[in-house]
């Protein structure tokens, strides 16, 4: 009995020792983080996994869509009435918007914004997201073999900026979203011309920071990219100002921005090629 | 051999399921960690010696598909598995009903430990990750997912048991 106990204890210590050796090796790898060394391994796994990821993502999007539809059935009648009213109002607005279209074109030219048709876009399907910190990054199914490079801006339909390419593999790329804490993009208030830096708030939202105290930002203003100091062209829509507050150090103003689209529900994005 | 391949393919699919299927249903910033649940479950059923290659591989796959520095999750999962083993020796009661609750407590404890250790390891690596506190949701999601998946996990366990017995009989007859 005594020997058996000693043997068991030795076995446990041996196990723990082995685990700690592996843990130590793992920690060394984490500290050194040889990204380039493991890049081919990552690439291989992405290539193998891509069809599965695509299938899983579309399956989940369809299931989610189906449940959304089921949930909305009860509200269909109410929604129908609302839409009929809205349709009547919109018919009137269409006429005035036609007038504004020409005006808008002229203004875009004056501001130097690139018309959307001039972008060289590469359409891509979203095949994965960060499950631990949603709103942090997306995985898309186009990579360097399609001409995608690190730093390229990524937009959703209608020229709404979503983020930029952080890592490009041969058949897939990782897109860091605007709501990620590591994201920072120069932006401008379309109405007042106030400049600032749009940053992610730990995947929870977006803020426009570094707005000087003397500048004006109003709730409801549209925020677009300014095109300063990066590969991101000017005039890409980021979102609408929801709230204006003073920064913690009270040196600057901060504007809380609501993105125009839900990043978590994205299925297709477009990369702007250089 | 077949069992090993089956487990490896299973781990691969679980990690893919985690990144490609689950996120779309969760808008609140975190989602359940299926790999963690699976590892807690397997750690309570298998010996560490049998398990640790699977844990290392699961960790590597997790790091690859979630863009963490390689080694992060292997270290985490190994430590958690070791923790489960130590707890299991003291806590485990054979009765099926209690087994479920003990495992649920282990899932909860491992979720908390995971949330504490992950930012610490990444901090150690000097990556710019800030410590975020989202224990409540993460913990709740993991426990609910565990409760939902428990019967499925037991079935998988039974399948392996019967398969293992089958191969033993075959070898004996052979």
Coordinates of C-alpha atoms in Angstrom, one line a residue, chain B residues 4 12 29 31 42 46 69 77-78 86 103 109 132 168 173:
Chain B
X4 CA -7.2 9.4 -32.5
X12 CA -10.6 20.8 -35.9
X29 CA -19.1 40.9 -27.3
X31 CA -19.6 33.8 -27.2
X42 CA -12.3 15.2 -21.7
X46 CA -9.4 10.6 -19.7
X69 CA 0.5 34.0 -30.8
X77 CA -5.7 24.4 -22.0
X78 CA -2.9 22.4 -20.4
X86 CA -6.4 18.1 -9.4
X103 CA -18.7 19.3 -14.3
X109 CA -14.1 27.7 -12.6
X132 CA -11.4 43.1 -20.2
X168 CA -10.4 -5.1 -27.3
X173 CA -10.2 -13.1 -30.4

